Amino acid sequence: MSINLQKGQKIDLTKGGSASGLKHIMVALGWDEAEKPKGVLGGLFGKKGFEFDCDASALLCDNGGHYKDMVYYGNLQLPDGSVVHQGDNLVGGSGGDDEQIMVDLSKLNPEYGKIVFVVNIFDAKEREQHFGMIRNAYIRLVDLDNNNEICRFNLSENYNGMEGLIVGEIYKHNNEWKFNAVGQPVQKCSKVLDFTAYYR
């Protein structure tokens, strides 16, 4: 049975150490455009008339929480295949998952103690777009071994003026993996690499 999480809530993903428990996870993120203002036609939104292109990414951090690597639309997987991005959705708003990232905890290099999942609006500043123009944003975790949804976190705050969201994180504590529903908006993150400043 899936758990609906609130901002800041944490849950255990593995129990009894790394030799048992959850191993293969799909981390799925979704979002829709907010209702368009009167006079705006078709799929165009934002002052310059661009479609929304939201990008989901995974930041890999060491056991001290410092940034080490990234999986995103320009680097779709780690060399060992432990974290794999399923590809960039250039439009989104499909009504289901817009982007998916697969995580194999059994393959993940022990140097990584945290995986942070973020979403930014591509070229948000140039396109004059922000997350106040997005609705129904969520992150959900699925156990790929039985295809059961583990948890879901709906992001429902007011994100006006924000270009990026730190959505959630999988992290290791006492040799067990946990998930934290973060839901932290960031103002200046129109590029994926901008998020790394928060994990130096």
C-alpha atoms as one frame of an Amber mdcrd trajectory, in Angstrom:
protein
   0.000   0.000   0.000   1.446   3.358  -1.071   2.175   5.993   1.583   1.246
   9.619   0.899   4.041  11.723   2.342   4.047  15.252   3.690   6.935  17.681
   3.281   9.837  16.661   5.519   8.471  13.180   6.213  10.929  10.264   6.050
  10.332   6.542   5.510  12.531   3.420   5.575  13.184   1.792   2.219  15.362
  -1.083   3.411  15.313  -2.899   6.712  17.787  -5.340   8.178  20.850  -3.962
   6.378  21.989  -3.846   2.778  21.662  -7.615   2.246  17.853  -7.524   2.336
  14.940  -5.272   1.588  14.259  -3.045  -1.388  16.812  -3.048  -4.182  15.312
  -1.909  -7.499  13.430   1.399  -7.481  11.777   3.547 -10.093  11.738   7.196
  -9.094   9.065   8.901 -11.200   8.304  12.598 -11.402   5.320  14.300 -12.991
   3.843  17.767 -13.454   1.268  19.689 -15.485   1.058  23.232 -16.723  -1.257
  25.447 -14.706  -4.392  26.733 -16.397  -3.399  29.170 -19.092  -4.438  32.808
 -18.800  -7.128  34.107 -21.136  -5.735  35.067 -24.503  -2.941  32.461 -24.447
  -3.474  29.916 -27.220  -2.567  26.251 -27.634   0.281  24.796 -25.608   2.120
  28.079 -25.284   2.705  29.584 -21.865   5.158  32.048 -20.341   5.614  35.582
 -21.609   7.678  34.454 -24.579   5.330  31.669 -25.692   7.506  28.597 -25.039
   6.304  25.153 -24.052   7.388  24.076 -20.580  10.446  21.816 -20.592  10.987
  20.522 -17.051  14.046  18.354 -16.466  14.347  15.756 -13.709  17.858  14.856
 -12.549  19.601  12.811  -9.862  22.567  14.238  -7.949  24.879  11.613  -6.475
  26.472  12.670  -3.182  29.046  10.994  -0.958  28.379   9.833   2.593  29.034
  13.368   3.819  26.361  14.796   1.497  28.819  16.397  -0.961  28.103  16.373
  -4.689  30.080  13.837  -6.763  28.189  13.008  -9.961  24.945  13.556 -11.831
  22.482  11.624 -13.969  20.388  13.880 -16.232  19.322  14.291 -19.860  22.965
  14.898 -20.907  24.362  11.917 -18.953  21.670   9.271 -18.845  23.377   6.735
 -16.589  26.259   5.982 -14.287  28.924   3.697 -15.838  27.894   0.766 -13.599
  24.211   1.111 -14.543  23.109   1.647 -10.937  21.265   4.873 -11.796  19.634
   5.207 -15.218  17.562   8.114 -16.560  14.861   6.998 -19.014  15.204  10.082
 -21.196  14.188  13.701 -21.508  10.516  14.589 -21.950  10.639  17.920 -23.776
   7.019  18.891 -23.067   5.590  17.053 -20.038   2.028  17.419 -18.801   1.096
  13.966 -20.076  -1.146  13.227 -17.102   1.182  10.501 -15.787   4.890  10.222
 -15.108   6.838  12.717 -17.171  10.348  11.474 -16.409  11.618   8.322 -14.699
  14.932   7.418 -13.093  15.797   3.807 -12.241  17.946   3.078  -9.186  19.548
  -0.282  -8.378  20.670  -0.007  -4.749  22.443  -3.371  -4.977  24.791  -1.986
  -7.671  25.293   1.493  -6.260  28.900   2.307  -5.392  29.321   2.465  -1.581
  30.923   5.903  -1.950  27.447   7.301  -2.630  25.380   7.885   0.486  22.680
  10.111  -0.971  20.768  10.537  -4.235  18.977  13.867  -4.552  16.138  14.204
  -7.087  15.647  17.670  -8.529  13.541  19.292 -11.248  14.276  22.527 -13.061
  12.609  24.438 -15.895  14.979  24.483 -18.831  16.071  28.066 -19.629  13.502
  29.368 -17.132  14.970  32.867 -16.997  15.152  33.282 -20.771  11.644  31.870
 -21.218  10.264  33.873 -18.272   8.761  30.740 -16.713   8.640  29.560 -13.099
   7.109  26.800 -10.983   4.133  28.980 -10.082   2.995  28.092 -13.612   3.148
  24.357 -12.801   0.557  22.271 -10.948   0.125  18.652  -9.839   3.866  18.132
  -9.366   4.783  14.894  -7.593   7.459  12.307  -6.992   6.661   8.636  -6.462
   8.782   5.579  -5.720   7.949   2.163  -7.149   9.425  -1.210  -6.137  10.374
  -2.630  -9.545  10.547  -6.192  -8.243   6.786  -6.303  -7.630   5.673  -3.096
  -9.420   4.093  -1.742  -6.221   4.137   1.970  -5.490   5.958   2.541  -2.198
   5.203   6.194  -1.610   4.108   9.426  -3.261   4.815  13.037  -2.378   2.586
  15.705  -3.934   4.161  19.167  -4.075   1.327  21.582  -3.448   2.970  24.760
  -2.125   3.096  28.109  -3.922   6.276  28.127  -6.004   5.878  31.495  -7.716
   9.184  32.855  -9.008  11.047  29.587  -8.408  13.058  27.988 -11.219  13.871
  24.700  -9.525  12.700  22.188  -6.929  14.690  19.844  -4.723  11.963  17.223
  -4.675  13.229  14.346  -2.534  16.256  12.272  -1.611  17.205   8.677  -1.006
  19.921   8.505   1.636  21.748   5.927   3.720  21.535   6.008   7.530  22.958
   3.219   9.713  23.397   1.051   6.613  19.717   1.362   5.671  18.220   3.372
   2.845  15.536   5.950   3.566  13.522   8.474   1.560  13.032  12.098   2.571
  10.247  14.196   1.003  12.131  17.496   0.705   9.957  19.805  -1.435  12.423
  22.707  -1.293  12.028  25.394  -3.999  15.090  27.252  -5.258  14.991  30.573
  -7.015  17.896  30.466  -9.447  18.235  26.996 -10.929  17.415  27.232 -14.623
  20.377  24.928 -15.365  20.784  21.459 -13.863  24.310  22.209 -12.680  22.997
  25.105 -10.558  21.740  22.571  -7.991  25.261  21.358  -7.222  25.933  24.564
  -5.289  23.629  23.269  -2.534  25.712  20.106  -2.021  29.332  21.297  -2.030
